[in-house]
Amino acid sequence: MNVHQVYPEQYDAQLGTKQQRITTLFSDLLPNQCELEVFSSPTTHYRQRAEFKIWHENNTAHYAMYQRGEYKRPFIINDFPVASQVITETMPHLLEAINHNEVLKRKLFQVEFLSTLSGEVLITMIYHKPLDDQWQTQAELLQTHLRDTLCCSLKDTVKEVGKETAQNTAHHHVVTHLDIIGRSRKQKRCLGRDYVMETFSLNNGSFQYQQPEGAFTQPNANVCEHMLDWAVSASKAFSGDLLELYCGIGNFTLPLASNFRHVLATEISKTSVAAALENLKTNHVNNVKIVRMSSEEFSQAMDGVRQFRRLEGIDLNDYRFSTVFVDPPRAGLDDHTVSITQKFDRILYVSCNPETLKANLNTICQTHRIERFALFDQFPYTDHIECGVSLVKK
């Protein structure tokens, strides 16, 4: 996508092209009775994350992005309609304040935003200089200024349209919480929390998530809710225990746990594991254990190839695994993990890369058949496609 080009009127046609691509790519694996389920995105303000380079010109800082392969030619960003309403409302206020403060502006080279459906926003300012106490003092003043400025939006809305209407619009348009983090080489200064709290409202309940700065979270929150509902629905009739690989902060873990007796989940990132444990506690989910291991390591443990200290206190023989859930990175599953998934009666596979998904399913479908297949449009106006597949052993 060209960083300036967003055409909502073309969205349906672009989504149709993606649908045709998936139908064609998986035509040899999809049973005739399996209809592709398609979940669309809002056409604007759908990204809860955004990051921008800071381009300095004539002593003025600008938000900028680069086309792939053209890293010396910045595109100045004055409007970014794909970002959440919370981010787009915050951006101009932040930039104006930066340009009026040499301490905050000097050596600033990147700004990252993380926001939520409930109106929280976390701003990370990244520098090519050490961050000293003078920077922190100015950044704290900036944080206070942004909180005061952006919170006025709700007050003004109350005056104009009344309290009840204002509360209804606040979900999408008003900043409810704002924090700033400063980063430079081997340095991190938090002026408040280093995470946001997201709430997803699903068919089987409402779930709260601590989403830390730097941890992976689904960027399109509205589509993420569709993905979670779909996964819960697809596994509703399952039983026994669930093994989840690549659990992250527990995005799928929390809602899926209600469909199973016990869940054992793996994740390699310390930050994500800490957030996942906190999210289990916050949501009173008591039938899940998380181990900090890669999927490859856990596969070796299941096969008895290696023993791991991180599995001390967990007896894999106590589990009656019927289902495995995988949400791997773009590279897909390695061959050994694919062979492990084939031992399960049921497989739930969420993929961010149709090509590696197809390669994995070419093997998996030797032992399993596809029951449900979904397309989730996380990234409108791009070629990116997210898929969900539910399979059962033949």
mmCIF file of C-alpha atoms in Angstrom:
data_model
loop_
_atom_site.group_PDB
_atom_site.id
_atom_site.type_symbol
_atom_site.label_atom_id
_atom_site.label_comp_id
_atom_site.label_asym_id
_atom_site.label_seq_id
_atom_site.Cartn_x
_atom_site.Cartn_y
_atom_site.Cartn_z
ATOM 1 C CA MET A 1 0.000 0.000 0.000
ATOM 2 C CA ASN A 2 1.269 3.459 -0.801
ATOM 3 C CA VAL A 3 1.479 5.233 2.538
ATOM 4 C CA HIS A 4 -0.843 7.953 1.235
ATOM 5 C CA GLN A 5 -3.419 5.806 -0.537
ATOM 6 C CA VAL A 6 -6.499 4.571 1.309
ATOM 7 C CA TYR A 7 -9.638 4.185 -0.775
ATOM 8 C CA PRO A 8 -12.603 2.873 1.273
ATOM 9 C CA GLU A 9 -14.750 2.768 -1.849
ATOM 10 C CA GLN A 10 -12.406 0.092 -3.266
ATOM 11 C CA TYR A 11 -12.347 -2.033 -0.131
ATOM 12 C CA ASP A 12 -15.004 -4.589 -1.121
ATOM 13 C CA ALA A 13 -13.308 -5.268 -4.451
ATOM 14 C CA GLN A 14 -9.910 -5.699 -2.780
ATOM 15 C CA LEU A 15 -11.364 -8.072 -0.209
ATOM 16 C CA GLY A 16 -12.973 -10.046 -3.046
ATOM 17 C CA THR A 17 -9.552 -10.403 -4.669
ATOM 18 C CA LYS A 18 -8.130 -11.822 -1.445
ATOM 19 C CA GLN A 19 -11.045 -14.218 -1.149
ATOM 20 C CA GLN A 20 -10.425 -15.472 -4.688
ATOM 21 C CA ARG A 21 -6.723 -15.889 -3.968
ATOM 22 C CA ILE A 22 -7.398 -18.104 -0.948
ATOM 23 C CA THR A 23 -10.059 -20.128 -2.747
ATOM 24 C CA THR A 24 -7.641 -20.797 -5.616
ATOM 25 C CA LEU A 25 -4.577 -21.484 -3.452
ATOM 26 C CA PHE A 26 -6.350 -24.067 -1.280
ATOM 27 C CA SER A 27 -8.719 -25.509 -3.891
ATOM 28 C CA ASP A 28 -7.070 -28.943 -3.763
ATOM 29 C CA LEU A 29 -7.439 -29.159 0.035
ATOM 30 C CA LEU A 30 -10.837 -27.600 0.728
ATOM 31 C CA PRO A 31 -13.728 -30.110 0.836
ATOM 32 C CA ASN A 32 -16.729 -29.160 -1.291
ATOM 33 C CA GLN A 33 -18.897 -28.660 1.783
ATOM 34 C CA CYS A 34 -16.384 -26.300 3.429
ATOM 35 C CA GLU A 35 -17.386 -22.734 2.622
ATOM 36 C CA LEU A 36 -14.794 -19.991 3.112
ATOM 37 C CA GLU A 37 -15.777 -17.726 6.022
ATOM 38 C CA VAL A 38 -14.776 -14.098 5.415
ATOM 39 C CA PHE A 39 -14.383 -11.488 8.161
ATOM 40 C CA SER A 40 -13.958 -7.933 6.943
ATOM 41 C CA SER A 41 -12.279 -4.955 8.584
ATOM 42 C CA PRO A 42 -13.398 -1.400 9.192
ATOM 43 C CA THR A 43 -12.255 0.591 6.159
ATOM 44 C CA THR A 44 -10.552 3.331 8.223
ATOM 45 C CA HIS A 45 -9.127 3.721 11.735
ATOM 46 C CA TYR A 46 -8.535 -0.006 12.155
ATOM 47 C CA ARG A 47 -4.909 -0.179 13.349
ATOM 48 C CA GLN A 48 -4.245 -0.069 17.080
ATOM 49 C CA ARG A 49 -0.497 0.136 16.458
ATOM 50 C CA ALA A 50 1.482 2.571 14.325
ATOM 51 C CA GLU A 51 5.103 3.618 14.112
ATOM 52 C CA PHE A 52 6.697 6.532 12.306
ATOM 53 C CA LYS A 53 10.194 7.732 11.570
ATOM 54 C CA ILE A 54 10.834 11.323 12.575
ATOM 55 C CA TRP A 55 12.158 13.380 9.674
ATOM 56 C CA HIS A 56 13.954 16.593 10.627
ATOM 57 C CA GLU A 57 13.924 19.374 8.057
ATOM 58 C CA ASN A 58 14.409 23.135 8.556
ATOM 59 C CA ASN A 59 14.498 22.594 12.324
ATOM 60 C CA THR A 60 11.044 20.998 12.200
ATOM 61 C CA ALA A 61 10.152 17.403 13.037
ATOM 62 C CA HIS A 62 7.691 15.523 10.823
ATOM 63 C CA TYR A 63 6.136 12.076 10.947
ATOM 64 C CA ALA A 64 7.470 10.079 8.009
ATOM 65 C CA MET A 65 7.313 6.637 6.437
ATOM 66 C CA TYR A 66 9.293 4.948 3.691
ATOM 67 C CA GLN A 67 8.278 2.803 0.777
ATOM 68 C CA ARG A 68 9.927 -0.612 0.817
ATOM 69 C CA GLY A 69 13.362 -0.314 -0.773
ATOM 70 C CA GLU A 70 13.334 3.515 -0.785
ATOM 71 C CA TYR A 71 14.772 4.339 2.616
ATOM 72 C CA LYS A 72 16.338 7.644 1.582
ATOM 73 C CA ARG A 73 13.086 9.100 0.300
ATOM 74 C CA PRO A 74 10.712 9.869 3.176
ATOM 75 C CA PHE A 75 6.986 10.386 2.774
ATOM 76 C CA ILE A 76 5.826 13.075 5.178
ATOM 77 C CA ILE A 77 2.697 11.924 7.027
ATOM 78 C CA ASN A 78 0.127 14.623 7.698
ATOM 79 C CA ASP A 79 -2.836 12.274 7.887
ATOM 80 C CA PHE A 80 -2.892 8.554 8.661
ATOM 81 C CA PRO A 81 -6.495 7.312 8.416
ATOM 82 C CA VAL A 82 -5.605 3.638 8.914
ATOM 83 C CA ALA A 83 -4.572 4.315 12.538
ATOM 84 C CA SER A 84 -7.118 4.156 15.338
ATOM 85 C CA GLN A 85 -9.079 7.281 16.095
ATOM 86 C CA VAL A 86 -7.210 7.553 19.389
ATOM 87 C CA ILE A 87 -3.843 7.576 17.595
ATOM 88 C CA THR A 88 -4.921 10.042 14.920
ATOM 89 C CA GLU A 89 -6.223 12.415 17.595
ATOM 90 C CA THR A 90 -2.988 12.132 19.582
ATOM 91 C CA MET A 91 -0.533 12.537 16.689
ATOM 92 C CA PRO A 92 -0.825 16.291 15.938
ATOM 93 C CA HIS A 93 -0.800 17.284 19.615
ATOM 94 C CA LEU A 94 2.344 15.253 20.238
ATOM 95 C CA LEU A 95 4.165 16.593 17.186
ATOM 96 C CA GLU A 96 3.292 20.206 17.961
ATOM 97 C CA ALA A 97 4.630 19.837 21.490
ATOM 98 C CA ILE A 98 7.827 18.186 20.265
ATOM 99 C CA ASN A 99 8.471 21.004 17.806
ATOM 100 C CA HIS A 100 8.198 23.545 20.607
ATOM 101 C CA ASN A 101 10.733 21.765 22.812
ATOM 102 C CA GLU A 102 14.367 21.338 21.744
ATOM 103 C CA VAL A 103 15.099 18.828 24.512
ATOM 104 C CA LEU A 104 12.362 16.499 23.274
ATOM 105 C CA LYS A 105 13.018 17.099 19.584
ATOM 106 C CA ARG A 106 16.805 16.709 19.424
ATOM 107 C CA LYS A 107 17.962 13.301 18.184
ATOM 108 C CA LEU A 108 14.384 11.920 18.171
ATOM 109 C CA PHE A 109 14.212 9.463 15.264
ATOM 110 C CA GLN A 110 11.103 7.299 15.817
ATOM 111 C CA VAL A 111 7.722 7.394 17.566
ATOM 112 C CA GLU A 112 5.559 4.331 18.183
ATOM 113 C CA PHE A 113 1.913 4.294 19.242
ATOM 114 C CA LEU A 114 0.003 1.449 20.889
ATOM 115 C CA SER A 115 -3.710 2.037 21.492
ATOM 116 C CA THR A 116 -6.856 0.155 22.520
ATOM 117 C CA LEU A 117 -10.535 0.073 21.624
ATOM 118 C CA SER A 118 -11.230 1.572 25.052
ATOM 119 C CA GLY A 119 -9.167 4.694 24.308
ATOM 120 C CA GLU A 120 -5.813 4.026 25.981
ATOM 121 C CA VAL A 121 -2.619 5.038 24.195
ATOM 122 C CA LEU A 122 1.046 4.362 24.926
ATOM 123 C CA ILE A 123 3.649 6.530 23.168
ATOM 124 C CA THR A 124 7.259 5.353 22.804
ATOM 125 C CA MET A 125 9.779 8.039 21.779
ATOM 126 C CA ILE A 126 13.084 6.615 20.520
ATOM 127 C CA TYR A 127 16.307 8.644 20.451
ATOM 128 C CA HIS A 128 19.868 8.661 19.166
ATOM 129 C CA LYS A 129 21.046 10.141 22.477
ATOM 130 C CA PRO A 130 21.135 9.205 26.177
ATOM 131 C CA LEU A 131 18.018 10.255 28.055
ATOM 132 C CA ASP A 132 18.948 12.318 31.119
ATOM 133 C CA ASP A 133 16.954 13.889 33.930
ATOM 134 C CA GLN A 134 16.385 17.029 31.865
ATOM 135 C CA TRP A 135 14.709 14.916 29.172
ATOM 136 C CA GLN A 136 12.586 13.167 31.779
ATOM 137 C CA THR A 137 11.433 16.460 33.303
ATOM 138 C CA GLN A 138 10.360 17.766 29.886
ATOM 139 C CA ALA A 139 8.756 14.455 28.932
ATOM 140 C CA GLU A 140 6.737 14.418 32.163
ATOM 141 C CA LEU A 141 5.488 17.933 31.379
ATOM 142 C CA LEU A 142 4.587 16.709 27.874
ATOM 143 C CA GLN A 143 2.690 13.733 29.285
ATOM 144 C CA THR A 144 0.696 15.984 31.606
ATOM 145 C CA HIS A 145 0.002 18.421 28.754
ATOM 146 C CA LEU A 146 -1.248 15.663 26.448
ATOM 147 C CA ARG A 147 -3.462 14.163 29.137
ATOM 148 C CA ASP A 148 -4.994 17.555 29.902
ATOM 149 C CA THR A 149 -5.397 18.502 26.221
ATOM 150 C CA LEU A 150 -6.883 15.256 24.998
ATOM 151 C CA CYS A 151 -9.164 14.760 27.992
ATOM 152 C CA CYS A 152 -10.814 18.077 27.086
ATOM 153 C CA SER A 153 -12.371 16.268 24.136
ATOM 154 C CA LEU A 154 -14.672 14.344 26.470
ATOM 155 C CA LYS A 155 -15.557 17.454 28.481
ATOM 156 C CA ASP A 156 -16.398 19.357 25.303
ATOM 157 C CA THR A 157 -18.458 16.434 24.012
ATOM 158 C CA VAL A 158 -20.457 16.338 27.250
ATOM 159 C CA LYS A 159 -21.253 20.020 26.898
ATOM 160 C CA GLU A 160 -22.334 19.641 23.280
ATOM 161 C CA VAL A 161 -24.298 16.398 23.190
ATOM 162 C CA GLY A 162 -24.921 15.365 26.778
ATOM 163 C CA LYS A 163 -23.344 12.861 29.159
ATOM 164 C CA GLU A 164 -24.931 9.657 27.825
ATOM 165 C CA THR A 165 -24.038 10.347 24.195
ATOM 166 C CA ALA A 166 -20.513 11.373 25.171
ATOM 167 C CA GLN A 167 -19.990 8.100 27.012
ATOM 168 C CA ASN A 168 -21.146 6.174 23.955
ATOM 169 C CA THR A 169 -18.726 8.006 21.650
ATOM 170 C CA ALA A 170 -15.828 7.804 24.106
ATOM 171 C CA HIS A 171 -15.236 4.157 23.206
ATOM 172 C CA HIS A 172 -13.943 5.189 19.797
ATOM 173 C CA HIS A 173 -12.951 8.848 19.957
ATOM 174 C CA VAL A 174 -11.569 9.937 23.320
ATOM 175 C CA VAL A 175 -8.243 9.198 24.977
ATOM 176 C CA THR A 176 -8.986 7.594 28.338
ATOM 177 C CA HIS A 177 -5.386 6.972 29.437
ATOM 178 C CA LEU A 178 -2.003 8.095 28.089
ATOM 179 C CA ASP A 179 1.567 7.206 29.037
ATOM 180 C CA ILE A 180 4.974 7.977 27.539
ATOM 181 C CA ILE A 181 8.103 5.831 27.361
ATOM 182 C CA GLY A 182 11.524 7.101 26.314
ATOM 183 C CA ARG A 183 14.031 4.762 24.710
ATOM 184 C CA SER A 184 17.618 5.023 23.574
ATOM 185 C CA ARG A 185 20.463 2.535 23.283
ATOM 186 C CA LYS A 186 20.276 0.192 26.316
ATOM 187 C CA GLN A 187 17.980 2.647 28.064
ATOM 188 C CA LYS A 188 14.276 2.788 28.863
ATOM 189 C CA ARG A 189 12.528 5.484 30.886
ATOM 190 C CA CYS A 190 8.883 4.898 31.776
ATOM 191 C CA LEU A 191 6.832 7.890 32.851
ATOM 192 C CA GLY A 192 3.911 5.687 33.876
ATOM 193 C CA ARG A 193 2.807 2.228 32.761
ATOM 194 C CA ASP A 194 4.681 0.412 30.009
ATOM 195 C CA TYR A 195 1.508 -1.305 28.802
ATOM 196 C CA VAL A 196 -2.091 -0.627 27.814
ATOM 197 C CA MET A 197 -5.191 -2.486 28.977
ATOM 198 C CA GLU A 198 -7.395 -3.772 26.167
ATOM 199 C CA THR A 199 -10.894 -5.213 26.521
ATOM 200 C CA PHE A 200 -12.389 -7.570 23.951
ATOM 201 C CA SER A 201 -16.126 -8.223 24.041
ATOM 202 C CA LEU A 202 -16.798 -11.717 22.702
ATOM 203 C CA ASN A 203 -19.752 -14.064 22.454
ATOM 204 C CA ASN A 204 -18.501 -16.030 25.474
ATOM 205 C CA GLY A 205 -17.713 -13.012 27.639
ATOM 206 C CA SER A 206 -15.510 -9.963 28.048
ATOM 207 C CA PHE A 207 -11.756 -10.349 28.499
ATOM 208 C CA GLN A 208 -9.149 -7.846 29.670
ATOM 209 C CA TYR A 209 -5.613 -7.959 28.349
ATOM 210 C CA GLN A 210 -2.442 -6.311 29.546
ATOM 211 C CA GLN A 211 -0.605 -5.492 26.304
ATOM 212 C CA PRO A 212 3.036 -4.535 27.026
ATOM 213 C CA GLU A 213 5.108 -2.233 24.893
ATOM 214 C CA GLY A 214 7.239 -4.359 22.583
ATOM 215 C CA ALA A 215 5.156 -7.535 22.880
ATOM 216 C CA PHE A 216 3.246 -8.861 19.874
ATOM 217 C CA THR A 217 -0.433 -7.954 19.748
ATOM 218 C CA GLN A 218 -2.882 -8.204 16.880
ATOM 219 C CA PRO A 219 -2.876 -4.748 15.227
ATOM 220 C CA ASN A 220 -6.495 -4.770 14.030
ATOM 221 C CA ALA A 221 -8.538 -5.081 17.225
ATOM 222 C CA ASN A 222 -11.935 -5.333 15.538
ATOM 223 C CA VAL A 223 -10.767 -8.219 13.358
ATOM 224 C CA CYS A 224 -9.025 -9.763 16.371
ATOM 225 C CA GLU A 225 -12.400 -9.993 18.102
ATOM 226 C CA HIS A 226 -13.718 -11.873 15.049
ATOM 227 C CA MET A 227 -10.708 -14.220 15.195
ATOM 228 C CA LEU A 228 -11.247 -14.984 18.871
ATOM 229 C CA ASP A 229 -14.977 -15.593 18.414
ATOM 230 C CA TRP A 230 -14.255 -17.851 15.439
ATOM 231 C CA ALA A 231 -11.689 -19.926 17.359
ATOM 232 C CA VAL A 232 -14.068 -20.367 20.295
ATOM 233 C CA SER A 233 -16.904 -21.330 17.969
ATOM 234 C CA ALA A 234 -14.743 -23.767 15.982
ATOM 235 C CA SER A 235 -13.670 -25.558 19.182
ATOM 236 C CA LYS A 236 -17.000 -25.403 21.013
ATOM 237 C CA ALA A 237 -17.707 -29.114 20.626
ATOM 238 C CA PHE A 238 -14.150 -30.193 21.424
ATOM 239 C CA SER A 239 -13.267 -31.902 24.712
ATOM 240 C CA GLY A 240 -10.212 -33.040 26.634
ATOM 241 C CA ASP A 241 -7.134 -30.854 26.992
ATOM 242 C CA LEU A 242 -5.598 -28.203 24.735
ATOM 243 C CA LEU A 243 -1.968 -27.654 23.839
ATOM 244 C CA GLU A 244 -1.287 -24.141 22.572
ATOM 245 C CA LEU A 245 1.984 -23.214 20.874
ATOM 246 C CA TYR A 246 3.010 -19.554 20.470
ATOM 247 C CA CYS A 247 0.503 -18.294 23.064
ATOM 248 C CA GLY A 248 1.976 -14.766 23.296
ATOM 249 C CA ILE A 249 0.194 -12.686 25.946
ATOM 250 C CA GLY A 250 -2.685 -15.191 26.039
ATOM 251 C CA ASN A 251 -4.736 -13.582 23.283
ATOM 252 C CA PHE A 252 -6.442 -16.834 22.251
ATOM 253 C CA THR A 253 -5.692 -18.667 25.496
ATOM 254 C CA LEU A 254 -8.198 -16.789 27.646
ATOM 255 C CA PRO A 255 -11.371 -17.320 25.572
ATOM 256 C CA LEU A 256 -10.387 -20.834 24.437
ATOM 257 C CA ALA A 257 -9.813 -22.083 27.982
ATOM 258 C CA SER A 258 -13.551 -22.375 28.640
ATOM 259 C CA ASN A 259 -13.845 -25.088 25.965
ATOM 260 C CA PHE A 260 -11.273 -27.438 27.542
ATOM 261 C CA ARG A 261 -10.547 -29.252 30.799
ATOM 262 C CA HIS A 262 -6.933 -28.065 30.969
ATOM 263 C CA VAL A 263 -4.715 -25.933 28.741
ATOM 264 C CA LEU A 264 -0.932 -26.110 28.503
ATOM 265 C CA ALA A 265 0.504 -23.158 26.589
ATOM 266 C CA THR A 266 4.045 -22.355 25.469
ATOM 267 C CA GLU A 267 5.724 -19.039 24.710
ATOM 268 C CA ILE A 268 9.409 -18.101 24.420
ATOM 269 C CA SER A 269 9.256 -14.347 25.144
ATOM 270 C CA LYS A 270 9.744 -13.419 28.830
ATOM 271 C CA THR A 271 7.723 -10.235 28.378
ATOM 272 C CA SER A 272 4.810 -12.088 26.794
ATOM 273 C CA VAL A 273 4.862 -14.875 29.391
ATOM 274 C CA ALA A 274 4.723 -12.321 32.222
ATOM 275 C CA ALA A 275 1.771 -10.558 30.560
ATOM 276 C CA ALA A 276 0.003 -13.870 29.885
ATOM 277 C CA LEU A 277 0.286 -14.892 33.533
ATOM 278 C CA GLU A 278 -1.072 -11.519 34.611
ATOM 279 C CA ASN A 279 -3.938 -11.806 32.108
ATOM 280 C CA LEU A 280 -4.890 -15.252 33.415
ATOM 281 C CA LYS A 281 -5.028 -13.817 36.931
ATOM 282 C CA THR A 282 -7.010 -10.732 35.901
ATOM 283 C CA ASN A 283 -9.622 -12.821 34.090
ATOM 284 C CA HIS A 284 -9.803 -15.555 36.768
ATOM 285 C CA VAL A 285 -8.814 -18.298 34.319
ATOM 286 C CA ASN A 286 -7.567 -21.172 36.475
ATOM 287 C CA ASN A 287 -7.189 -24.145 34.128
ATOM 288 C CA VAL A 288 -4.119 -22.910 32.181
ATOM 289 C CA LYS A 289 -0.396 -23.475 32.729
ATOM 290 C CA ILE A 290 2.241 -21.618 30.706
ATOM 291 C CA VAL A 291 5.812 -22.760 30.094
ATOM 292 C CA ARG A 292 8.511 -20.569 28.588
ATOM 293 C CA MET A 293 9.662 -22.713 25.697
ATOM 294 C CA SER A 294 9.753 -22.526 21.937
ATOM 295 C CA SER A 295 7.454 -24.801 19.965
ATOM 296 C CA GLU A 296 10.499 -26.688 18.695
ATOM 297 C CA GLU A 297 11.703 -27.334 22.263
ATOM 298 C CA PHE A 298 8.270 -28.458 23.403
ATOM 299 C CA SER A 299 7.968 -30.777 20.426
ATOM 300 C CA GLN A 300 11.252 -32.383 21.464
ATOM 301 C CA ALA A 301 9.978 -32.744 25.034
ATOM 302 C CA MET A 302 6.764 -34.429 23.843
ATOM 303 C CA ASP A 303 8.767 -36.877 21.754
ATOM 304 C CA GLY A 304 11.110 -37.592 24.656
ATOM 305 C CA VAL A 305 14.077 -36.337 22.649
ATOM 306 C CA ARG A 306 15.155 -33.898 25.385
ATOM 307 C CA GLN A 307 14.319 -33.053 28.981
ATOM 308 C CA PHE A 308 13.878 -29.441 30.070
ATOM 309 C CA ARG A 309 14.132 -27.847 33.504
ATOM 310 C CA ARG A 310 11.374 -25.462 32.496
ATOM 311 C CA LEU A 311 8.973 -28.407 32.522
ATOM 312 C CA GLU A 312 9.768 -29.331 36.120
ATOM 313 C CA GLY A 313 6.534 -29.825 38.025
ATOM 314 C CA ILE A 314 4.572 -30.551 34.835
ATOM 315 C CA ASP A 315 3.874 -34.176 33.957
ATOM 316 C CA LEU A 316 2.847 -34.341 30.320
ATOM 317 C CA ASN A 317 1.292 -37.748 31.023
ATOM 318 C CA ASP A 318 -1.327 -36.037 33.198
ATOM 319 C CA TYR A 319 -2.775 -34.318 30.140
ATOM 320 C CA ARG A 320 -5.316 -35.842 27.777
ATOM 321 C CA PHE A 321 -4.508 -33.687 24.788
ATOM 322 C CA SER A 322 -7.188 -33.810 22.116
ATOM 323 C CA THR A 323 -6.489 -30.494 20.390
ATOM 324 C CA VAL A 324 -3.490 -28.383 19.442
ATOM 325 C CA PHE A 325 -3.710 -24.674 18.662
ATOM 326 C CA VAL A 326 -0.927 -23.006 16.683
ATOM 327 C CA ASP A 327 -0.445 -19.380 15.655
ATOM 328 C CA PRO A 328 3.111 -19.365 14.278
ATOM 329 C CA PRO A 329 5.165 -16.525 12.781
ATOM 330 C CA ARG A 330 5.254 -15.967 9.024
ATOM 331 C CA ALA A 331 7.720 -18.820 8.506
ATOM 332 C CA GLY A 332 5.013 -21.288 9.554
ATOM 333 C CA LEU A 333 5.631 -24.556 11.403
ATOM 334 C CA ASP A 334 8.915 -26.439 11.155
ATOM 335 C CA ASP A 335 8.736 -30.035 9.926
ATOM 336 C CA HIS A 336 9.065 -31.552 13.394
ATOM 337 C CA THR A 337 6.258 -29.430 14.838
ATOM 338 C CA VAL A 338 4.064 -30.342 11.860
ATOM 339 C CA SER A 339 4.601 -34.004 12.664
ATOM 340 C CA ILE A 340 3.680 -33.314 16.306
ATOM 341 C CA THR A 341 0.397 -31.621 15.330
ATOM 342 C CA GLN A 342 -0.565 -34.679 13.293
ATOM 343 C CA LYS A 343 -0.741 -36.724 16.504
ATOM 344 C CA PHE A 344 -3.725 -34.703 17.745
ATOM 345 C CA ASP A 345 -7.346 -35.474 16.941
ATOM 346 C CA ARG A 346 -8.071 -31.824 16.185
ATOM 347 C CA ILE A 347 -5.944 -28.892 15.042
ATOM 348 C CA LEU A 348 -6.694 -25.171 15.136
ATOM 349 C CA TYR A 349 -4.237 -23.271 12.955
ATOM 350 C CA VAL A 350 -4.143 -19.472 12.670
ATOM 351 C CA SER A 351 -1.730 -18.213 10.028
ATOM 352 C CA CYS A 352 -0.427 -14.827 8.888
ATOM 353 C CA ASN A 353 1.109 -16.264 5.704
ATOM 354 C CA PRO A 354 -1.030 -18.266 3.251
ATOM 355 C CA GLU A 355 2.027 -19.633 1.440
ATOM 356 C CA THR A 356 3.592 -21.289 4.496
ATOM 357 C CA LEU A 357 0.127 -22.345 5.663
ATOM 358 C CA LYS A 358 -0.387 -24.126 2.339
ATOM 359 C CA ALA A 359 2.984 -25.871 2.640
ATOM 360 C CA ASN A 360 2.141 -27.052 6.170
ATOM 361 C CA LEU A 361 -1.378 -28.172 5.228
ATOM 362 C CA ASN A 362 -0.071 -30.199 2.278
ATOM 363 C CA THR A 363 1.444 -32.472 4.939
ATOM 364 C CA ILE A 364 -1.162 -32.137 7.670
ATOM 365 C CA CYS A 365 -4.017 -32.978 5.292
ATOM 366 C CA GLN A 366 -2.465 -36.389 4.720
ATOM 367 C CA THR A 367 -3.813 -37.287 8.161
ATOM 368 C CA HIS A 368 -6.495 -34.624 8.754
ATOM 369 C CA ARG A 369 -9.331 -33.010 6.812
ATOM 370 C CA ILE A 370 -10.369 -29.366 6.884
ATOM 371 C CA GLU A 371 -13.695 -28.680 8.624
ATOM 372 C CA ARG A 372 -13.676 -24.860 8.680
ATOM 373 C CA PHE A 373 -11.589 -22.256 6.874
ATOM 374 C CA ALA A 374 -11.709 -18.497 7.556
ATOM 375 C CA LEU A 375 -10.167 -15.385 6.043
ATOM 376 C CA PHE A 376 -9.522 -12.486 8.433
ATOM 377 C CA ASP A 377 -8.714 -9.164 6.774
ATOM 378 C CA GLN A 378 -6.290 -7.719 9.305
ATOM 379 C CA PHE A 379 -4.625 -5.374 6.809
ATOM 380 C CA PRO A 380 -6.955 -3.706 4.292
ATOM 381 C CA TYR A 381 -5.387 -2.238 1.123
ATOM 382 C CA THR A 382 -2.442 -4.657 1.315
ATOM 383 C CA ASP A 383 -1.762 -8.191 0.049
ATOM 384 C CA HIS A 384 -1.563 -9.496 3.609
ATOM 385 C CA ILE A 385 -4.056 -12.240 4.519
ATOM 386 C CA GLU A 386 -4.708 -13.915 7.874
ATOM 387 C CA CYS A 387 -6.358 -17.338 7.886
ATOM 388 C CA GLY A 388 -7.913 -19.697 10.402
ATOM 389 C CA VAL A 389 -8.271 -23.441 9.797
ATOM 390 C CA SER A 390 -9.986 -26.112 11.863
ATOM 391 C CA LEU A 391 -8.982 -29.703 11.067
ATOM 392 C CA VAL A 392 -10.036 -33.133 12.342
ATOM 393 C CA LYS A 393 -8.184 -36.422 12.035
ATOM 394 C CA LYS A 394 -9.457 -38.619 9.192
#
